[in-house]
Coordinates of C-alpha atoms and ligand atoms in Angstrom, one line a residue:
X1 CA 8.9 19.3 6.8
X2 CA 10.9 18.4 9.9
X3 CA 13.5 15.7 10.1
X4 CA 12.4 12.1 10.8
X5 CA 14.8 10.7 13.4
X6 CA 15.4 7.0 13.3
X7 CA 17.2 4.4 15.4
X8 CA 18.2 1.2 13.6
X9 CA 18.4 -2.1 15.5
X10 CA 20.5 -4.7 13.7
X11 CA 23.2 -4.0 11.1
X12 CA 23.4 -7.1 8.9
X13 CA 22.4 -7.5 5.2
X14 CA 19.3 -5.2 5.4
X15 CA 20.7 -2.7 8.0
X16 CA 23.8 -1.9 5.9
X17 CA 21.5 -1.6 2.8
X18 CA 19.5 1.0 4.6
X19 CA 22.6 3.0 5.6
X20 CA 23.8 2.9 2.0
X21 CA 20.5 4.2 0.6
X22 CA 20.3 7.0 3.1
X23 CA 24.0 8.1 2.6
X24 CA 24.0 7.7 -1.2
X25 CA 24.0 10.5 -3.7
X26 CA 21.4 8.7 -5.9
X27 CA 19.0 11.0 -7.7
X28 CA 16.0 10.4 -5.5
X29 CA 13.3 12.6 -4.0
X30 CA 14.8 15.3 -1.7
X31 CA 12.5 14.1 1.2
X32 CA 15.1 11.3 1.7
X33 CA 17.5 13.8 3.0
X34 CA 15.2 14.5 5.9
X35 CA 15.7 11.0 7.4
X36 CA 18.4 11.2 10.1
X37 CA 20.0 8.1 11.7
X38 CA 20.5 8.9 15.4
X39 CA 22.0 5.5 16.3
X40 CA 22.5 1.9 15.2
X41 CA 22.3 -0.8 17.9
X42 CA 24.5 -3.9 17.3
X43 CA 25.6 -6.9 19.3
X44 CA 29.3 -6.3 18.8
X45 CA 30.5 -2.7 18.1
X46 CA 34.0 -3.8 17.3
X47 CA 33.1 -6.4 14.6
X48 CA 34.9 -5.8 11.3
X49 CA 32.3 -4.3 8.9
X50 CA 32.7 -3.8 5.2
X51 CA 31.2 -0.3 5.3
X52 CA 32.5 3.1 6.2
X53 CA 30.4 4.6 9.0
X54 CA 30.1 8.0 10.4
X55 CA 31.6 8.3 13.9
X56 CA 29.7 7.3 17.1
X57 CA 26.6 5.8 15.4
X58 CA 27.1 2.3 16.7
X59 CA 25.9 1.5 20.2
X60 CA 25.4 -1.8 22.0
X61 CA 22.2 -1.2 23.9
X62 CA 19.0 -1.0 21.8
X63 CA 17.1 0.4 24.9
X64 CA 19.1 3.6 24.5
X65 CA 17.4 4.1 21.1
X66 CA 14.0 2.9 22.3
X67 CA 14.1 5.4 25.2
X68 CA 15.6 8.3 23.3
X69 CA 12.9 11.0 23.2
X70 CA 14.5 12.4 20.0
X71 CA 13.8 9.3 18.0
X72 CA 10.5 9.0 16.0
X73 CA 10.9 5.6 14.4
X74 CA 12.6 2.4 15.4
X75 CA 13.8 0.2 12.5
X76 CA 14.0 -3.4 13.5
X77 CA 16.2 -5.4 11.2
X78 CA 18.0 -7.7 13.7
X79 CA 16.1 -10.8 12.7
X80 CA 15.3 -13.7 15.1
X81 CA 12.0 -14.0 16.9
X82 CA 11.8 -13.6 20.7
X83 CA 14.2 -10.7 21.2
X84 CA 12.9 -8.9 18.1
X85 CA 9.3 -9.2 19.2
X86 CA 10.2 -7.7 22.6
X87 CA 12.0 -4.8 20.9
X88 CA 9.1 -4.1 18.6
X89 CA 6.6 -4.2 21.5
X90 CA 8.8 -2.0 23.8
X91 CA 9.3 0.5 21.0
X92 CA 5.5 0.7 20.3
X93 CA 4.9 1.2 24.0
X94 CA 7.4 4.0 24.0
X95 CA 5.2 5.6 21.4
X96 CA 7.6 5.1 18.6
X97 CA 6.4 3.8 15.2
X98 CA 8.2 0.7 14.0
X99 CA 9.4 -0.4 10.6
X100 CA 10.4 -4.1 10.5
X101 CA 11.5 -6.6 7.9
X102 CA 10.8 -9.5 10.3
X103 CA 8.2 -11.8 8.8
X104 CA 8.7 -14.5 11.4
X105 CA 7.7 -12.1 14.2
X106 CA 4.8 -10.5 12.3
X107 CA 3.4 -13.9 11.1
X108 CA 3.4 -15.2 14.7
X109 CA 2.7 -12.2 16.8
X110 CA 1.1 -9.8 14.3
X111 CA -2.2 -9.5 16.2
X112 CA -0.5 -8.5 19.5
X113 CA 1.8 -6.1 17.6
X114 CA -1.0 -4.5 15.6
X115 CA -3.1 -4.1 18.7
X116 CA -0.2 -2.5 20.6
X117 CA 0.4 -0.1 17.8
X118 CA -3.3 0.9 17.8
X119 CA -3.3 1.3 21.6
X120 CA -0.3 3.6 21.7
X121 CA -1.4 5.6 18.5
X122 CA 1.6 4.6 16.4
X123 CA 2.3 2.6 13.3
X124 CA 4.0 -0.7 12.5
X125 CA 5.0 -1.0 8.9
X126 CA 6.2 -4.2 7.3
X127 CA 6.8 -3.7 3.5
X128 CA 10.2 -5.4 3.7
X129 CA 8.9 -8.5 5.5
X130 CA 7.4 -9.9 2.3
X131 CA 9.1 -10.3 -1.1
X132 CA 12.1 -8.0 -0.4
X133 CA 11.9 -5.1 -2.8
X134 CA 8.4 -5.8 -4.3
X135 CA 5.8 -3.4 -3.1
X136 CA 3.0 -5.8 -2.0
X137 CA 2.1 -4.8 1.6
X138 CA 1.1 -1.2 0.7
X139 CA -0.9 -2.2 -2.4
X140 CA -2.9 -4.7 -0.2
X141 CA -3.4 -2.1 2.5
X142 CA -4.3 0.8 0.2
X143 CA -4.3 0.7 -3.6
X144 CA -6.3 -2.6 -3.9
X145 CA -8.7 -1.9 -1.1
X146 CA -11.7 -1.3 -3.4
X147 CA -11.4 -4.9 -4.7
X148 CA -12.6 -8.1 -3.2
X149 CA -9.5 -10.3 -3.1
X150 CA -10.2 -13.9 -4.1
X151 CA -6.8 -15.5 -4.5
X152 CA -3.1 -14.9 -4.0
X153 CA -0.6 -17.3 -5.4
X154 CA 3.1 -16.6 -5.6
X155 CA 6.7 -17.4 -5.6
X156 CA 7.6 -15.6 -2.4
X157 CA 10.9 -17.1 -1.4
X158 CA 14.0 -16.0 -3.3
X159 CA 16.4 -18.6 -2.0
X160 CA 14.3 -21.6 -3.1
X161 CA 13.5 -20.1 -6.5
X162 CA 17.2 -19.4 -7.0
X163 CA 18.1 -23.0 -6.1
X164 CA 15.3 -24.5 -8.3
X165 CA 16.1 -22.3 -11.3
X166 CA 19.8 -23.4 -11.1
X167 CA 18.9 -27.0 -10.7
X168 CA 16.5 -26.8 -13.7
X169 CA 18.6 -24.6 -16.1
X170 CA 22.1 -25.6 -15.1
X171 CA 21.7 -29.1 -13.5
X172 CA 23.3 -27.5 -10.5
X173 CA 23.9 -29.3 -7.2
X174 CA 21.4 -28.5 -4.4
X175 CA 23.8 -28.1 -1.5
X176 CA 26.3 -25.9 -3.5
X177 CA 23.5 -23.7 -4.8
X178 CA 22.2 -23.2 -1.3
X179 CA 25.7 -22.1 -0.1
X180 CA 25.8 -19.6 -3.0
X181 CA 22.4 -18.2 -2.0
X182 CA 23.7 -17.8 1.5
X183 CA 26.8 -16.0 0.3
X184 CA 24.8 -13.6 -1.9
X185 CA 22.7 -12.6 1.2
X186 CA 19.4 -14.2 0.0
X187 CA 19.0 -16.9 2.6
X188 CA 17.8 -16.6 6.2
X189 CA 20.4 -16.8 9.0
X190 CA 19.1 -20.4 9.4
X191 CA 18.4 -21.5 5.8
X192 CA 16.1 -24.3 6.9
X193 CA 13.4 -21.7 7.1
X194 CA 13.8 -21.1 3.4
X195 CA 14.2 -24.7 2.1
X196 CA 11.6 -26.2 4.4
X197 CA 9.0 -23.6 3.3
X198 CA 8.6 -21.8 6.7
X199 CA 9.7 -18.5 5.4
X200 CA 7.1 -18.7 2.6
X201 CA 4.5 -19.8 5.1
X202 CA 5.3 -16.7 7.3
X203 CA 4.9 -14.5 4.3
X204 CA 1.6 -16.0 2.9
X205 CA 0.2 -15.7 6.4
X206 CA 1.0 -12.0 6.5
X207 CA -0.4 -11.4 3.0
X208 CA -3.6 -13.4 3.8
X209 CA -4.3 -11.3 6.9
X210 CA -4.0 -8.1 4.9
X211 CA -6.0 -9.4 1.9
X212 CA -8.8 -11.1 3.8
X213 CA -8.9 -9.0 7.0
X214 CA -8.8 -11.8 9.6
X215 CA -6.2 -13.3 11.9
X216 CA -4.5 -16.4 10.4
X217 CA -3.3 -19.2 12.6
X218 CA 0.2 -19.4 11.1
X219 CA 0.8 -22.9 12.5
X220 CA -2.1 -24.5 10.6
X221 CA -0.7 -23.6 7.2
X222 CA 0.2 -26.9 5.5
X223 CA 3.9 -26.4 4.6
X224 CA 6.3 -28.4 2.5
X225 CA 9.7 -27.2 1.3
X226 CA 12.1 -28.1 -1.5
X227 CA 14.5 -30.2 0.5
X228 CA 13.0 -33.4 -0.7
X229 CA 12.9 -32.5 -4.4
X230 CA 14.7 -35.0 -6.6
X231 CA 16.3 -33.9 -9.9
X232 CA 14.2 -36.6 -11.6
X233 CA 11.0 -34.8 -10.7
X234 CA 12.4 -31.6 -12.3
X235 CA 13.3 -33.6 -15.4
X236 CA 10.0 -35.4 -15.6
X237 CA 8.0 -32.2 -15.0
X238 CA 10.0 -30.4 -17.7
X239 CA 9.3 -33.3 -20.1
X240 CA 5.6 -33.1 -19.4
X241 CA 5.5 -29.3 -20.0
X242 CA 5.8 -28.0 -16.4
X243 CA 8.3 -26.1 -14.2
X244 CA 8.7 -26.8 -10.5
X245 CA 8.5 -23.8 -8.2
X246 CA 7.9 -23.4 -4.5
X247 CA 4.4 -21.8 -4.4
X248 CA 2.5 -20.1 -1.6
X249 CA -1.2 -20.3 -2.2
X250 CA -4.2 -18.6 -0.4
X251 CA -7.7 -18.6 -1.7
X252 CA -11.2 -17.9 -0.5
X253 CA -13.1 -21.2 -0.1
X254 CA -16.7 -21.8 -0.9
X255 CA -17.2 -23.9 2.3
X256 CA -19.9 -21.9 4.0
X257 CA -19.4 -20.6 7.5
X258 CA -21.5 -17.6 8.5
X259 CA -19.2 -16.3 11.2
X260 CA -15.8 -16.8 9.6
X261 CA -14.3 -16.7 6.1
X262 CA -12.9 -20.1 5.0
X263 CA -9.5 -20.0 3.4
X264 CA -7.5 -22.6 1.6
X265 CA -3.8 -21.8 2.4
X266 CA -0.8 -24.0 1.7
X267 CA 2.9 -23.8 0.8
X268 CA 4.6 -26.5 -1.3
X269 CA 6.7 -27.3 -4.3
X270 CA 4.4 -27.3 -7.3
X271 CA 4.2 -28.0 -11.0
X272 CA 3.3 -24.9 -13.1
X273 CA 2.5 -25.2 -16.8
X274 CA 5.3 -23.6 -18.8
X275 CA 2.9 -21.1 -20.4
X276 CA 1.8 -19.7 -17.0
X277 CA 3.4 -16.3 -16.1
X278 CA 4.7 -17.7 -12.7
X279 CA 6.7 -20.4 -14.6
X280 CA 8.9 -17.7 -16.1
X281 CA 10.0 -16.3 -12.8
X282 CA 13.6 -17.3 -12.4
X283 CA 16.5 -16.8 -10.0
X284 CA 16.1 -14.8 -6.8
X285 CA 13.0 -13.1 -8.3
X286 CA 9.6 -13.3 -6.6
X287 CA 6.2 -12.8 -8.2
X288 CA 2.7 -12.6 -6.7
X289 CA -0.4 -13.1 -8.7
X290 CA -3.5 -11.5 -7.2
X291 CA -7.0 -12.3 -8.4
X292 CA -9.6 -9.8 -7.3
X293 CA -13.0 -8.4 -8.2
X294 CA -13.6 -6.2 -10.2
X295 CA -9.9 -5.6 -11.0
X296 CA -9.2 -9.2 -12.3
X297 CA -5.7 -10.6 -12.3
X298 CA -2.5 -8.7 -11.7
X299 CA 1.1 -9.8 -11.1
X300 CA 3.8 -8.1 -9.2
X301 CA 7.3 -9.2 -10.0
X302 CA 10.8 -8.4 -8.9
X303 CA 13.8 -9.1 -6.6
X304 CA 12.4 -10.9 -3.5
X305 CA 15.6 -10.8 -1.4
X306 CA 19.0 -9.2 -1.0
X307 CA 20.4 -6.2 0.7
X308 CA 19.5 -3.3 -1.7
X309 CA 15.9 -4.4 -2.6
X310 CA 14.9 -5.2 0.9
X311 CA 16.4 -2.0 2.3
X312 CA 14.6 0.0 -0.3
X313 CA 11.3 -1.3 1.0
X314 CA 12.3 -0.4 4.6
X315 CA 13.2 3.1 3.5
X316 CA 9.9 3.5 1.6
X317 CA 8.1 2.6 4.9
X318 CA 10.1 5.3 6.8
X319 CA 9.1 7.8 4.1
X320 CA 5.5 6.9 4.6
X321 CA 5.9 7.5 8.3
X322 CA 7.8 10.8 7.8
X323 CA 5.0 12.1 5.6
X324 CA 2.3 11.0 8.1
X325 CA 4.2 12.3 11.2
X326 CA 4.8 15.6 9.5
X327 CA 1.1 16.1 9.1
X328 CA 0.7 15.8 12.8
X329 CA -2.8 14.4 12.5
X330 CA -4.7 13.6 15.7
X331 CA -5.8 10.1 14.3
X332 CA -3.9 7.6 12.4
X333 CA -4.4 6.8 8.7
X334 CA -6.8 3.7 9.0
X335 CA -5.4 2.1 5.9
X336 CA -1.7 2.6 6.5
X337 CA -2.1 1.2 10.0
X338 CA -3.9 -2.2 10.1
X339 CA -6.7 -3.7 12.1
X340 CA -8.5 -7.0 11.6
X341 CA -12.1 -6.5 10.5
X342 CA -13.5 -10.1 10.4
X343 CA -12.8 -13.7 11.4
X344 CA -11.0 -16.1 9.1
X345 CA -10.0 -19.7 9.4
X346 CA -8.0 -22.2 7.4
X347 CA -9.9 -25.2 6.2
X348 CA -8.8 -28.7 7.2
X349 CA -6.0 -30.3 5.2
X350 CA -8.4 -33.1 4.0
X351 CA -10.9 -30.5 2.6
X352 CA -8.3 -28.8 0.5
X353 CA -8.8 -29.5 -3.2
X354 CA -5.9 -29.3 -5.7
X355 CA -4.2 -31.0 -8.6
X356 CA -1.4 -33.4 -7.7
X357 CA 1.7 -35.0 -9.3
X358 CA 2.7 -38.4 -8.0
X359 CA 5.9 -40.4 -9.0
X360 CA 5.5 -44.2 -8.2
X361 CA 8.3 -46.7 -8.5
X362 CA 7.0 -50.2 -9.2
X363 CA 7.6 -53.5 -11.0
X364 CA 7.4 -53.2 -14.8
X365 CA 4.6 -55.8 -15.0
X366 CA 1.4 -56.1 -17.1
X367 CA -1.6 -54.4 -15.7
X368 CA 0.0 -52.2 -13.1
X369 CA -1.1 -48.9 -14.7
X370 CA -4.6 -50.3 -14.8
X371 CA -4.6 -51.2 -11.1
X372 CA -3.3 -47.7 -10.1
X373 CA -5.9 -46.1 -12.3
X374 CA -8.6 -48.3 -10.8
X375 CA -7.7 -47.2 -7.2
X376 CA -7.9 -43.6 -8.1
X377 CA -11.2 -44.1 -9.8
X378 CA -12.6 -45.9 -6.7
X379 CA -11.7 -42.9 -4.5
X380 CA -13.3 -40.4 -6.9
X381 CA -9.9 -39.1 -8.1
X382 CA -10.0 -38.1 -11.7
X383 CA -6.7 -38.5 -13.6
X384 CA -5.4 -35.9 -16.1
X385 CA -2.5 -38.0 -17.3
X386 CA -0.7 -41.2 -16.4
X387 CA 2.6 -42.1 -18.1
X388 CA 5.5 -44.6 -17.6
X389 CA 8.6 -42.5 -18.0
X390 CA 11.5 -44.8 -17.2
X391 CA 11.9 -48.5 -17.2
X392 CA 15.1 -50.4 -16.3
X393 CA 15.9 -53.8 -14.6
X394 CA 12.2 -54.7 -14.3
X395 CA 11.4 -51.4 -12.5
X396 CA 9.2 -48.7 -13.9
X397 CA 8.6 -45.1 -12.9
X398 CA 5.0 -44.1 -13.3
X399 CA 4.0 -40.4 -13.1
X400 CA 0.4 -39.5 -12.5
X401 CA -1.2 -36.0 -12.7
X402 CA -4.6 -35.7 -11.3
X403 CA -7.4 -33.2 -11.9
X404 CA -8.4 -31.0 -8.9
X405 CA -9.3 -33.5 -6.1
X406 CA -9.7 -33.3 -2.4
X407 CA -6.6 -34.2 -0.3
X408 CA -8.7 -36.7 1.6
X409 CA -9.6 -38.7 -1.5
X410 CA -6.1 -38.4 -2.8
X411 CA -4.6 -39.7 0.5
X412 CA -7.0 -42.7 0.5
X413 CA -5.9 -43.5 -3.1
X414 CA -2.2 -43.4 -2.1
X415 CA -2.8 -45.8 0.8
X416 CA -4.3 -48.3 -1.7
X417 CA -1.4 -47.8 -4.2
X418 CA 1.2 -48.3 -1.5
X419 CA -0.5 -51.7 -0.7
X420 CA -0.3 -53.0 -4.3
X421 CA 2.3 -55.9 -4.4
X422 CA 3.9 -54.4 -7.6
X423 CA 4.5 -51.0 -5.9
X424 CA 7.9 -50.5 -4.3
X425 CA 7.5 -46.9 -3.3
X426 CA 5.7 -43.6 -3.8
X427 CA 8.8 -41.6 -4.5
X428 CA 7.4 -38.1 -4.6
X429 CA 4.3 -36.0 -4.5
X430 CA 3.9 -32.4 -5.5
X431 CA 1.0 -30.0 -6.0
X432 CA 0.1 -28.7 -9.5
X433 CA -1.7 -25.5 -10.6
Ligands
LIG501 N1 15.3 -15.6 2.8 C1 14.3 -14.8 2.2 C2 14.2 -15.3 0.7 C3 14.7 -13.4 2.2 O1 15.0 -16.1 0.3 O2 13.2 -14.9 0.1 C4 13.6 -12.4 1.9 O3 12.6 -12.6 2.8

């Protein structure tokens, strides 16, 4: 088998991880020795880097790698969106296969990128873009292909899971824990993408496209992050037998549309019963539960961020390419490459049905729980539990957990509750599974 020559664009957390794997003496398959780094393009060659590099690998112009006829594969790990998208498209047009960890680009421009790869007869592989070190892209493309996927639900952002775990288990401060996640290399360059849920929305969009076969309009995914989470909600949830996690959810919906598959996709902080396998996923770990037919339910679990795990996913993609390039086949492997095979659409927010948690601050006066219950009943919202958890200085905190109800009916109930004279504020609302 010949050498697979690669050019790496970007040399941050993931890029240095790739270099370390390729130069290590770990006891791995000998095929790894056939990957050769031709060059690494960076913004600033003279920057102080905490890594010993072979001479002359660093260059400052990515085009030199893209246009180098010796190079088979471009590895894009520079991050960002517009420039990274241009680099990926240029590389594909130069007939180089691309390996990328860039979920923001794939979630927004995946269809253009997949189509360009198909047109130029090359691959674009994205294992590292979703859930760091966990193999999820390749299983969805190949190993699970004989199953009808019905639902994917997961914890797919390591930074927010790290923060929520520390807030739950150690009563840690939100801001300090976020800083620690940044220092450990888990968070995005701009951590608002993590804490506001956008990183998870990018990832569930990519997973849904692979699982259901149709293009997803990334911008219509209802997305909420953990930045509004109050420590009280964590405490109350724990008291009632739940953990709070940032969940990404994608499910086939029964709403019938002959021409397009209806999907219910959302991202939001959610209560999970403590006995549920996802409730036990702590720290930077991710987990994805996939329900399919005839397989049933499986869960993939492991480190969802960080230099080593993410770089390992990049290198496994390079190995896939090396194996496929060395076969020199005239046509591409139809499963390893990816093409849409149907239309999908996300159902309207008001049509989504789910369980909800609501924390209401109100006057501690007789009959208020009855009035709240009444409003839910009038709007066809069935309540699983309603409790008063804290009462001081005439104020009470009422926590409601509903059964699965439509967002539309739930929102109407909230309007009524807000208008009650005893109600001061709806302090928080979370999803439940
Ligand atoms: N910032 C991401 C996370 C990195 O925390 O999960 C991996 O995509």
